[in-house]
Short mmCIF file of C-alpha atoms in Angstrom, two decimals:
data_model
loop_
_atom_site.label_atom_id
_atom_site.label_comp_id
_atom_site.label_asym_id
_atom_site.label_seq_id
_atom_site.Cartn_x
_atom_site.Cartn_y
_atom_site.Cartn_z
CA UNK A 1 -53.23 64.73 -92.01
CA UNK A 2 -55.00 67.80 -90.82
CA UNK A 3 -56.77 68.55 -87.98
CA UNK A 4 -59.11 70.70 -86.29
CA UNK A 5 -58.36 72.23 -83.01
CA UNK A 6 -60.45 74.25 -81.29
CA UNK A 7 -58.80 76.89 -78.84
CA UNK A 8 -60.64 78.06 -76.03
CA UNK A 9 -59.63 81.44 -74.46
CA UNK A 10 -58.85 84.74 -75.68
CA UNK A 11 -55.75 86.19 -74.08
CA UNK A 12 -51.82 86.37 -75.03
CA UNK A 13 -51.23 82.77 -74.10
CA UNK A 14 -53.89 82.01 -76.48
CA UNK A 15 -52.76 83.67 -78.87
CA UNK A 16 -49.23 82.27 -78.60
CA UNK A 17 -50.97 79.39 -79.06
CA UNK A 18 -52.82 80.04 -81.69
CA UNK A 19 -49.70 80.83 -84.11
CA UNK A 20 -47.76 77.59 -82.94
CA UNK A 21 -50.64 75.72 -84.03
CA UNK A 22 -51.66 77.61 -87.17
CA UNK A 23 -47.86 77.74 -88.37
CA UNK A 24 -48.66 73.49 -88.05
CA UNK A 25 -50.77 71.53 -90.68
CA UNK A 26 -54.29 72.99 -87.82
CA UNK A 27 -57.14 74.54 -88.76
CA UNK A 28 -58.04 76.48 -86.35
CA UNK A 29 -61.15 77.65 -84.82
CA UNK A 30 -61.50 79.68 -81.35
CA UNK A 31 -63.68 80.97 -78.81
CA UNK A 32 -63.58 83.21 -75.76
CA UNK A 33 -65.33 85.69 -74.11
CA UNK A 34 -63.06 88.61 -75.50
CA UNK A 35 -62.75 89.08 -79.34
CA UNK A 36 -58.70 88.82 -79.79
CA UNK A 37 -57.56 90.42 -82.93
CA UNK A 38 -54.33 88.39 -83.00
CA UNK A 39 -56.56 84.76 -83.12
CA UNK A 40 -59.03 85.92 -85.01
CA UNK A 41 -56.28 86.56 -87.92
CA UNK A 42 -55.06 83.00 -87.83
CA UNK A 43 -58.27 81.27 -86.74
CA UNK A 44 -61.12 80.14 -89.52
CA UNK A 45 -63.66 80.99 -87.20
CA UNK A 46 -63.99 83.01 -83.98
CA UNK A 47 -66.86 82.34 -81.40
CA UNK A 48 -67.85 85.33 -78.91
CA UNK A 49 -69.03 82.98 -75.48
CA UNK A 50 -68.90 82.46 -71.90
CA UNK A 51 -65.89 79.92 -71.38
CA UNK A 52 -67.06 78.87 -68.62
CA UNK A 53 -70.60 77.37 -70.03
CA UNK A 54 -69.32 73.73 -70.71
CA UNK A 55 -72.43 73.24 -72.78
CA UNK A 56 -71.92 76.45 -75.15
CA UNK A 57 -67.97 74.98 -75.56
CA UNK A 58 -68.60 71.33 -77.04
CA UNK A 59 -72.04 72.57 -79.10
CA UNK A 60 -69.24 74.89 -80.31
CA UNK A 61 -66.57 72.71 -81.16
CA UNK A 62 -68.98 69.87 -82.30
CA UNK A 63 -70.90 72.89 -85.00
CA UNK A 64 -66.80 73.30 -86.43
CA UNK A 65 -66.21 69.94 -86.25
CA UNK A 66 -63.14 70.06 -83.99
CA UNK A 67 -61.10 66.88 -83.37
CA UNK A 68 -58.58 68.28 -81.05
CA UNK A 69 -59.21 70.71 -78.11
CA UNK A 70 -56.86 73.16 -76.71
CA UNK A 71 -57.96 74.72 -72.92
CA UNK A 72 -56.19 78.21 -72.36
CA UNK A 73 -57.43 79.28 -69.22
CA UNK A 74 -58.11 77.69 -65.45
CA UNK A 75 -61.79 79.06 -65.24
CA UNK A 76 -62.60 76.70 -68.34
CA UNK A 77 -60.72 73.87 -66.33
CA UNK A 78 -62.17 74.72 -63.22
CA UNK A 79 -65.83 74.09 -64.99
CA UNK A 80 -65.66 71.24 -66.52
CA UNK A 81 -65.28 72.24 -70.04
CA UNK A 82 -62.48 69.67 -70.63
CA UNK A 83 -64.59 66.70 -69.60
CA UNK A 84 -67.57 68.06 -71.83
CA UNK A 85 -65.32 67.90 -74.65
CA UNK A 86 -64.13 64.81 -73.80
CA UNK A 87 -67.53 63.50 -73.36
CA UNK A 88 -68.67 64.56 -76.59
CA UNK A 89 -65.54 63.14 -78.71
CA UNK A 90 -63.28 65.77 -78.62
CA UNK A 91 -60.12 64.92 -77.21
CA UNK A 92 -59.05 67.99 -74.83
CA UNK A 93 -55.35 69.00 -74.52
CA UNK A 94 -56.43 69.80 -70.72
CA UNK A 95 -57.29 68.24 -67.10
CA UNK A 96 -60.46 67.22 -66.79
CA UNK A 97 -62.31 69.19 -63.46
CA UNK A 98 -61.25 66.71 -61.01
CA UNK A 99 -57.61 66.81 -62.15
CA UNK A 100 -57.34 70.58 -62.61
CA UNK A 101 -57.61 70.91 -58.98
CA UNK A 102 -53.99 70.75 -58.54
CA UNK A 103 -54.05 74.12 -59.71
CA UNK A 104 -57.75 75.60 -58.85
CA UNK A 105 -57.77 74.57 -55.30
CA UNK A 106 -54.62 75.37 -53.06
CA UNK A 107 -55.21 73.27 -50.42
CA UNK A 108 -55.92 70.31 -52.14
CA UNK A 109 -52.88 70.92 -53.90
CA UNK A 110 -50.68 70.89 -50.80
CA UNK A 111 -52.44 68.42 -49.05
CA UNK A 112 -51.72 66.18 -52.30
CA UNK A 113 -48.51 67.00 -52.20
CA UNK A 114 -47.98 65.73 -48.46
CA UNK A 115 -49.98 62.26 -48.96
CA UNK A 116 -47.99 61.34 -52.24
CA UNK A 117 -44.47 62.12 -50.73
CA UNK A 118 -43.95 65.29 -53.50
CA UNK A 119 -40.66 66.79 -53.33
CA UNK A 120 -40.50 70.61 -52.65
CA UNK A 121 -43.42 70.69 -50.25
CA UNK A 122 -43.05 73.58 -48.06
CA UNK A 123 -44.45 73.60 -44.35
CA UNK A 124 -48.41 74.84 -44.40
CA UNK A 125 -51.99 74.23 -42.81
CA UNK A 126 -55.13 74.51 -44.57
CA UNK A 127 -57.66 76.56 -42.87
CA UNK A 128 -61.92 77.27 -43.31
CA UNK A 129 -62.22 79.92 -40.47
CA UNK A 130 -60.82 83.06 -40.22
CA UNK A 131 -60.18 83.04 -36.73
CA UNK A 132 -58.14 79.79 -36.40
CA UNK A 133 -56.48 81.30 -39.58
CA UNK A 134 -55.72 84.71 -37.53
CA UNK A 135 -54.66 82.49 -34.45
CA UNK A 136 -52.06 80.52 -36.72
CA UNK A 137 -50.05 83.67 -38.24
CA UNK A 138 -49.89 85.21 -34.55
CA UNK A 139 -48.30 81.66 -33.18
CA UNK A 140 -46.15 80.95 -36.01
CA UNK A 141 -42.68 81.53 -35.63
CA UNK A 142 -41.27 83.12 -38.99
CA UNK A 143 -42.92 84.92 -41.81
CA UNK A 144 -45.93 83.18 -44.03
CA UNK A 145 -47.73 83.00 -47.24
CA UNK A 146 -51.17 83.92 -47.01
CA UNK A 147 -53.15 81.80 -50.47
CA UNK A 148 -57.18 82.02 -50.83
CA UNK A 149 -57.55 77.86 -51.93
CA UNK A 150 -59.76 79.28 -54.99
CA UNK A 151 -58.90 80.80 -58.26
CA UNK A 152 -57.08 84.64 -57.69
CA UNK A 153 -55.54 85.30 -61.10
CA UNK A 154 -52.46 85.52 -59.45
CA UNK A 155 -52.95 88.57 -57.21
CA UNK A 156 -54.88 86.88 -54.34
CA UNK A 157 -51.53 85.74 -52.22
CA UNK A 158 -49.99 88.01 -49.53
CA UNK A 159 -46.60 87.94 -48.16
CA UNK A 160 -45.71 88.24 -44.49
CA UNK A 161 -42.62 89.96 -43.77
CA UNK A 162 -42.44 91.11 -48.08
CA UNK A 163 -45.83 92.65 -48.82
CA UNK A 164 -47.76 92.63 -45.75
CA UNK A 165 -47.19 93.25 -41.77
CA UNK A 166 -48.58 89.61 -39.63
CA UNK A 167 -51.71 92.17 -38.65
CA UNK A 168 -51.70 93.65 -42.14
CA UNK A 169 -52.40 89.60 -43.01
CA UNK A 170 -55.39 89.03 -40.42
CA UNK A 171 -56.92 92.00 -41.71
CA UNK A 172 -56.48 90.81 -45.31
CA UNK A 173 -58.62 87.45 -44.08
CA UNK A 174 -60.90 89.15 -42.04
CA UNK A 175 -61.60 91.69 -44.72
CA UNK A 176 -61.76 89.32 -47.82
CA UNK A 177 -64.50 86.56 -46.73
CA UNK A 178 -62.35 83.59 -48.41
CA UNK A 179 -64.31 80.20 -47.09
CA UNK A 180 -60.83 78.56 -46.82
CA UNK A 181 -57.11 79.60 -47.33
CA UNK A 182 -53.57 78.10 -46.88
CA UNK A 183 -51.16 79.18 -45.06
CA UNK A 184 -47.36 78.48 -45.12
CA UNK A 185 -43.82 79.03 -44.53
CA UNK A 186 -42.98 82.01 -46.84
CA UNK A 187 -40.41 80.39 -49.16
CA UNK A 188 -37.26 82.78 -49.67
CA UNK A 189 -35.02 82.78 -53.28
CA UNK A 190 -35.35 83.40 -56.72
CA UNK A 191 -38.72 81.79 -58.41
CA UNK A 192 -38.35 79.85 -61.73
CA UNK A 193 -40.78 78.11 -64.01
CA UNK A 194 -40.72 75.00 -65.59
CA UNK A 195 -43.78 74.14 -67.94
CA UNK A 196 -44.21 70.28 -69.51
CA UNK A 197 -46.81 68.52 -71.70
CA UNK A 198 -48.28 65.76 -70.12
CA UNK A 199 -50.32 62.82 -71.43
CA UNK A 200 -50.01 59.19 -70.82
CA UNK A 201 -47.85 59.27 -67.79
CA UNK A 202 -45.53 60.91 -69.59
CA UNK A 203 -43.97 64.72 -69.88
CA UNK A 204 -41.91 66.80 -72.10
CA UNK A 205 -40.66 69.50 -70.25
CA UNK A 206 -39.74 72.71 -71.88
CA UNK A 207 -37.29 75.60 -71.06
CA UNK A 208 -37.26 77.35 -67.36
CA UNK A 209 -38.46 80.85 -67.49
CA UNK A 210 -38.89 83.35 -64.66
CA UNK A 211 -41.50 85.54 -64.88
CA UNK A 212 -42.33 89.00 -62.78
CA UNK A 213 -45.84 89.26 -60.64
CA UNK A 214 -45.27 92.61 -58.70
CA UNK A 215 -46.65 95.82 -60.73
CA UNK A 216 -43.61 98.24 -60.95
CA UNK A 217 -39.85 98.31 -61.12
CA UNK A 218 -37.63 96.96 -58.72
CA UNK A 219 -40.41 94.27 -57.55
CA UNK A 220 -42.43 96.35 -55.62
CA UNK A 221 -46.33 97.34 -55.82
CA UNK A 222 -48.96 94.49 -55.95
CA UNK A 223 -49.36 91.25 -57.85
CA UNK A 224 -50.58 91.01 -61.45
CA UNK A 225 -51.38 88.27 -63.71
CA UNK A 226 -47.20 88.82 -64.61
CA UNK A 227 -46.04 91.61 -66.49
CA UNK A 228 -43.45 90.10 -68.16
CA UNK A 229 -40.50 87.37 -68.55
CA UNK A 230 -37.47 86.13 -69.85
CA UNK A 231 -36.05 82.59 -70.92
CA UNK A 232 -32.64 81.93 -71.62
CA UNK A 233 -31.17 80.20 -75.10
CA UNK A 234 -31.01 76.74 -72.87
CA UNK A 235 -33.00 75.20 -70.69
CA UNK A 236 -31.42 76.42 -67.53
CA UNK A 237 -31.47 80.64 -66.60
CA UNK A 238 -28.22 82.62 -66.03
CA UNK A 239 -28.66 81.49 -61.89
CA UNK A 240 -29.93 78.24 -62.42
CA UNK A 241 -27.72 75.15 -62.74
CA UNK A 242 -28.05 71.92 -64.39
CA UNK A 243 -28.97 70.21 -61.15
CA UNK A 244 -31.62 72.64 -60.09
CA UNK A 245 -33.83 72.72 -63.57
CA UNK A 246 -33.18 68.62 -62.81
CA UNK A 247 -34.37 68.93 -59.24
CA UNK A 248 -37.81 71.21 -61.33
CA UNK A 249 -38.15 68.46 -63.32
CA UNK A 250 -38.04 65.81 -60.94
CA UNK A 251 -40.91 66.98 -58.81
CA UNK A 252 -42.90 67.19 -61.65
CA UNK A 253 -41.96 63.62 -62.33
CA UNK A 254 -43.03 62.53 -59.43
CA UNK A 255 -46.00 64.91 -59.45
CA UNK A 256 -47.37 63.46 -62.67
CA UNK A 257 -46.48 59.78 -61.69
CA UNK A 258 -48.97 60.16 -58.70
CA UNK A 259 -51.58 62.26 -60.72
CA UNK A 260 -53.53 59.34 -62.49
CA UNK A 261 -54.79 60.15 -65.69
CA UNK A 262 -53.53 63.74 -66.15
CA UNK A 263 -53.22 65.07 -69.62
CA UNK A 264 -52.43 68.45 -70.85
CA UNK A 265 -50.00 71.65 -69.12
CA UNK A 266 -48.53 71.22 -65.84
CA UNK A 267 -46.31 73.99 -64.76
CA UNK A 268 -44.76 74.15 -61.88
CA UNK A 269 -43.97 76.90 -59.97
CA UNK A 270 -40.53 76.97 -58.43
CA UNK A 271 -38.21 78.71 -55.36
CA UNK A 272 -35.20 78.28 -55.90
CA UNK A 273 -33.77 78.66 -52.10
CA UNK A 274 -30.76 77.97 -49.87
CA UNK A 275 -32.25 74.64 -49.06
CA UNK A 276 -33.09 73.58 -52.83
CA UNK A 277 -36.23 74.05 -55.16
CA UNK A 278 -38.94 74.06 -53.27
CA UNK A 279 -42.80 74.51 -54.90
CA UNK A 280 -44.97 77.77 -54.79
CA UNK A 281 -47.51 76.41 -56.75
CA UNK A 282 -48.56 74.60 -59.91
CA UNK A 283 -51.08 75.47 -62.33
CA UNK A 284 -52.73 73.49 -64.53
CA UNK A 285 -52.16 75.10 -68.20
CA UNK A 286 -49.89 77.11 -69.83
CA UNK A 287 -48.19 79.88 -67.88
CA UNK A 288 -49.49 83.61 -69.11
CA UNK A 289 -46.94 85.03 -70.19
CA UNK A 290 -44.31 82.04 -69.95
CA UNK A 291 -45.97 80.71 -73.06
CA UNK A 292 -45.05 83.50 -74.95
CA UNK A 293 -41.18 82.72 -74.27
CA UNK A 294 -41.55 78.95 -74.92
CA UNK A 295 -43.66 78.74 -77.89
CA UNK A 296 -42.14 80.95 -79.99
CA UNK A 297 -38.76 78.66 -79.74
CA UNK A 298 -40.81 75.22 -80.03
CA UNK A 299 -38.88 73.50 -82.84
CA UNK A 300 -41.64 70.49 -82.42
CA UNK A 301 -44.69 71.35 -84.16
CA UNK A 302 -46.97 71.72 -81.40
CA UNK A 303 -50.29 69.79 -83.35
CA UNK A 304 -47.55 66.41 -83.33
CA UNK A 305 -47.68 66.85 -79.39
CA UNK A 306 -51.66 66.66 -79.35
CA UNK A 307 -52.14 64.21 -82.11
CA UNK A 308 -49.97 62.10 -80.28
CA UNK A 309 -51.36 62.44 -76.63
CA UNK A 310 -55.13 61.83 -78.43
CA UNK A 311 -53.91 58.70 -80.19
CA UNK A 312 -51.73 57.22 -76.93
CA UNK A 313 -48.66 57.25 -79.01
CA UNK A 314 -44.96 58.41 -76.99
CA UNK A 315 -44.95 62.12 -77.18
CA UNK A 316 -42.39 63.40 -79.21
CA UNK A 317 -38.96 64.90 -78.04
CA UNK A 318 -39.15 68.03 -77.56
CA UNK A 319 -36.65 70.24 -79.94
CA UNK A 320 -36.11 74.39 -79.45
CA UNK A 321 -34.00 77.00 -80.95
CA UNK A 322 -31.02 77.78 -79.06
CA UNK A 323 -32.20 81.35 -78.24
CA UNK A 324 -33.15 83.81 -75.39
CA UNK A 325 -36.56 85.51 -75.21
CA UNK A 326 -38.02 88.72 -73.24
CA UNK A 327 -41.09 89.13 -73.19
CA UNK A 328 -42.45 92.55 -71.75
CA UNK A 329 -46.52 93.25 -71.15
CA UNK A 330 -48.25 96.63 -71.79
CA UNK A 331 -50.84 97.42 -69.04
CA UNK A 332 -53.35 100.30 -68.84
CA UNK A 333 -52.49 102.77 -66.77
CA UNK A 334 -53.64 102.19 -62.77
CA UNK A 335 -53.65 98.56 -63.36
CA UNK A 336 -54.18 96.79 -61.43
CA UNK A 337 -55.24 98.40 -58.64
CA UNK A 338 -57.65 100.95 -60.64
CA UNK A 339 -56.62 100.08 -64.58
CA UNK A 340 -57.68 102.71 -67.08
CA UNK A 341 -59.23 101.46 -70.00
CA UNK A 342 -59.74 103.31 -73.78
CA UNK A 343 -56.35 103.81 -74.98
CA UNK A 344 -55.52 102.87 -78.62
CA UNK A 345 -52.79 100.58 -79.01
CA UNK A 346 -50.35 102.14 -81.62
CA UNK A 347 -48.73 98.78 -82.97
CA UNK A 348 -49.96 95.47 -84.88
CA UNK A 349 -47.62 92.21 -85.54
CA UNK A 350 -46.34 93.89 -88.77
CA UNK A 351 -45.41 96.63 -87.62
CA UNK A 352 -43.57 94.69 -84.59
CA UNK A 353 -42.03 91.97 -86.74
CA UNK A 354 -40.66 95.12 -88.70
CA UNK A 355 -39.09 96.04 -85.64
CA UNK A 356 -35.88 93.33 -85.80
CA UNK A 357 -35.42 93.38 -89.86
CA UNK A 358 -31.71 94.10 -90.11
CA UNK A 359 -30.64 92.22 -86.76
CA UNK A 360 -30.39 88.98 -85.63
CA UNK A 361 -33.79 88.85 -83.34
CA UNK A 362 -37.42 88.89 -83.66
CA UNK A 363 -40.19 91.32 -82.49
CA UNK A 364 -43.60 89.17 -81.52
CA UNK A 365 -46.67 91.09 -80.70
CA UNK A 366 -49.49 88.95 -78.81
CA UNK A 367 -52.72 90.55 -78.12
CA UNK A 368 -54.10 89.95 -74.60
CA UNK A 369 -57.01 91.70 -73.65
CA UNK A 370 -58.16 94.49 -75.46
CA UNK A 371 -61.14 96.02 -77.43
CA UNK A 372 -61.13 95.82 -81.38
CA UNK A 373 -63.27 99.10 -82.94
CA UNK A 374 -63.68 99.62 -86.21
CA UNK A 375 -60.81 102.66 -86.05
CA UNK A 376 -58.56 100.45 -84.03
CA UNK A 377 -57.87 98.30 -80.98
CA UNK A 378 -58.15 99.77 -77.78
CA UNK A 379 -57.31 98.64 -74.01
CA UNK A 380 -59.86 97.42 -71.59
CA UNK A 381 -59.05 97.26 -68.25
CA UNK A 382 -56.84 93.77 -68.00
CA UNK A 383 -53.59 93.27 -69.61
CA UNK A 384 -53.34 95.04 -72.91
CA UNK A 385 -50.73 92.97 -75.34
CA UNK A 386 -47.18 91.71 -74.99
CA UNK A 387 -44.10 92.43 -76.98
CA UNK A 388 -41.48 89.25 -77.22
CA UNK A 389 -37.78 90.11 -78.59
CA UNK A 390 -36.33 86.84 -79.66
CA UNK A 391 -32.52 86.69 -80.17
CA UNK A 392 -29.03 85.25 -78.97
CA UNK A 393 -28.68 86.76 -75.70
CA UNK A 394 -31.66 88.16 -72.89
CA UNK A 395 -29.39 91.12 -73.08
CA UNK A 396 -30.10 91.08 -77.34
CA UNK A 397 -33.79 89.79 -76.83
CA UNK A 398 -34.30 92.74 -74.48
CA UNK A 399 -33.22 95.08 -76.56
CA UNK A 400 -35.31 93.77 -79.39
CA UNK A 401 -38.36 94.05 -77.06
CA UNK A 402 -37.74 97.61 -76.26
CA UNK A 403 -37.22 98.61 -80.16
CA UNK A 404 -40.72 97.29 -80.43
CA UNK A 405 -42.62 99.18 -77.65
CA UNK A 406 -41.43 102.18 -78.66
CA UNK A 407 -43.10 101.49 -81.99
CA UNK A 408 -46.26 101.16 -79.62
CA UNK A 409 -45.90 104.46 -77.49
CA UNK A 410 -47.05 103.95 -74.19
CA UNK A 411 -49.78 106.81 -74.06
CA UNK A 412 -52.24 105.30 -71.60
CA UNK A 413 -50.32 102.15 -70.99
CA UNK A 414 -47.48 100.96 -68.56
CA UNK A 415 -44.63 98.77 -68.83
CA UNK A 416 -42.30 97.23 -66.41
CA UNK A 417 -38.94 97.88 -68.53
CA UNK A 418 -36.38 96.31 -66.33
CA UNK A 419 -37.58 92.63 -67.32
CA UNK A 420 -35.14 90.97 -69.29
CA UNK A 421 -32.58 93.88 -68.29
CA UNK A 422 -28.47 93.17 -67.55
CA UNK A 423 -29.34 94.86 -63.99
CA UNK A 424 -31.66 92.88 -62.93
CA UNK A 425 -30.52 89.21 -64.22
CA UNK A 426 -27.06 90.05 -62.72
CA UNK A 427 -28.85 91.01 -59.38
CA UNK A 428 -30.70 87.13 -59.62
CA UNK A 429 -27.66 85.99 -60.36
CA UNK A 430 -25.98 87.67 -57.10
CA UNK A 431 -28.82 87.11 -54.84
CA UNK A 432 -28.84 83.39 -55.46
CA UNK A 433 -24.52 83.40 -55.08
CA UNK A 434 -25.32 85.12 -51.62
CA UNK A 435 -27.91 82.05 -50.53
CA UNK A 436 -25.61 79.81 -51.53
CA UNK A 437 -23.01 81.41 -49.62
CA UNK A 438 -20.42 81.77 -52.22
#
């Protein structure tokens, strides 16, 4: 039987999206506040509108006659839109507000965390004035993560002792005018995510993937909304064991047993340290750009995962392909400090899927944001599109990857090419051999 789903957002997760649901028995229709070429091609209709107006979402979805609901974003979650399309018959594949705070506010995250006995909880305090904040980091004896409670898009969190000096931190409060923050022990390893559908009390978890927040090479310059990642052709990556994706998955066990009524994405956020896994954070929705590695692979036609969460039947076992994905984002130049907008992006999905005829992998292009003119697409000044190889091997995936960016040129845009790259999984590998003192 078919169904209508509407998609809310407009970025590469959505658009990963998107194609797992259109290559389903879904029709389609979207809405964001950017026009994405890449959804536009598979959806029947495409709605220009403020995500964040619950109102202009379900009048939206109710005019297209949606009977499914997918929710992209956290802003969406954070307003309510879920519950309006709940209220108004449309079962959403999302949180509803009160729910989606385990991602959109930090310290009700934590604080949950500590009252329901979740595994992985680092040491932290939740503060609303600066000055007690300031007083904390100068007392504290080691090196802390500094998290506005609010919505950042990832590049709000500051690292004592990694990015920033303990004054360099006070100055960072005292300078940004956050009403409240959390702060905590700065967790020290190799981070991992672990993504699962929810509904019903139960979850499906999906393959770990670690993705890359700092700008440039090597892991330095600021934080980003991720500029790339890579999955392995199991569940597990090359310096994660059995037991430690089992440890992931456990905390989100327990994380969904005490979170009544939750239904749609939880990902969780993972260090992998000398003690054990331990949780940076969790978000409420699929990861941007971890969706991109674990779509693609999705055996299970995602549509059977939301029919089946709607109707309160078991969710279905989750099957993938036994292969590795990188997955490498194109930025405009400056971002994200001072991102340069205007440059014409020199590859479509053809042209990318052309990329890997001959081998064994696949080239995906997903369109994030960008600007689609009547001579072209162009960047704007967020994340531009991603390129995902698909193969055997992250060493073959990356490769793939690379074949297909330099079909884009990278006039105007930026790319950080060691994702994915034998370097720098061996040097996870290694660092996580060296906290486990072997």
């Amino acid at each position: 039987m078919s169904e209508t789903v509407l998609l809310v957002g407009g970025g590469g997760r959505e658009h990963a999206i998107a194609r797992a649901l259109a290559d389903g028995d879904a029709e389609v229709h979207a809405c964001a506040g950017n026009r994405n070429p890449g959804i536009a091609a598979v959806a029947e209709s495409f709605e220009t509108l403020e995500t964040t107006n619950s109102t202009a979402v379900a009048a939206f979805a109710e005019e297209v006659g949606a009977t499914l609901a997918v929710v992209g974003p956290e802003g969406p979650l954070e307003a309510g839109v879920a519950d309006a399309l709940d209220d108004a018959g449309i079962y959403a594949f999302g949180p509803r507000e009160a729910e989606a705070r385990i991602e959109t506010d930090k310290a009700f995250q934590r604080r949950f965390m500590r009252q329901n006995d979740i595994p992985g909880c680092p040491e932290f305090e939740t503060f609303d004035d600066t000055t007690a904040a300031c007083e904390y980091i100068d007392e504290y004896d080691g090196d802390l993560a500094v998290k506005p409670a609010g919505l950042t898009g990832g590049k709000g969190v500051r690292v004592v002792g990694d990015q920033v000096t303990a004054e360099e931190a006070k100055e960072y409060l005292r300078d940004s005018d956050y009403d409240r923050v959390v702060l905590e022990e700065r967790l020290v390893g190799e981070e991992f995510t672990v993504q699962a559908f929810v509904a019903d009390g139960q979850l499906r978890v999906t393959p770990a993937v670690q993705d890359h927040k700092r700008a440039y090479e090597g892991d330095e310059g600021p934080n980003t909304g991720g500029m790339g990642s890579y999955s392995d052709a199991g569940l597990e990556l090359p310096f994660l064991t059995e037991d430690d994706y089992r440890e992931a998955v456990s905390v989100l066990e327990a994380t969904v047993e005490a979170l009544d009524g939750y239904k749609g994405v939880l990902y969780g956020q993972f260090m992998l340290t000398a003690e054990g896994v331990k949780v940076v954070e969790f978000n409420a929705r699929f990861g941007d750009p971890e969706a991109m590695n674990t779509l693609p692979v999705l055996n299970t036609d995602l549509l059977d995962v939301l029919v089946a969460a709607r109707d309160g039947e078991d969710l279905p076992q989750l099957s993938f392909a036994p292969k590795a994905t990188v997955c490498k984002y194109a930025v405009p130049e400056g971002y994200p400090t001072d991102p340069e907008a205007g440059a014409k992006v020199r590859i479509d999905e053809e042209s990318a899927a052309r990329v890997a005829e001959g081998s064994d992998g696949e080239a995906i292009l997903y369109y994030a944001s960008v600007d689609e003119r009547e001579d072209g697409v162009y960047t704007t000044t967020s994340r531009s599109f991603a390129v995902v190889g698909v193969s055997d091997t992250i060493t073959d995936a990356e490769r793939v990857a690379e074949d297909a960016l330099a079909v884009a040129g990278e006039e105007g845009l930026r790319v950080r090419h060691d994702v994915g790259t034998e370097d720098l999984v061996q040097r996870r590998v290694d660092h996580v051999a060296e906290l486990r003192g072997e």
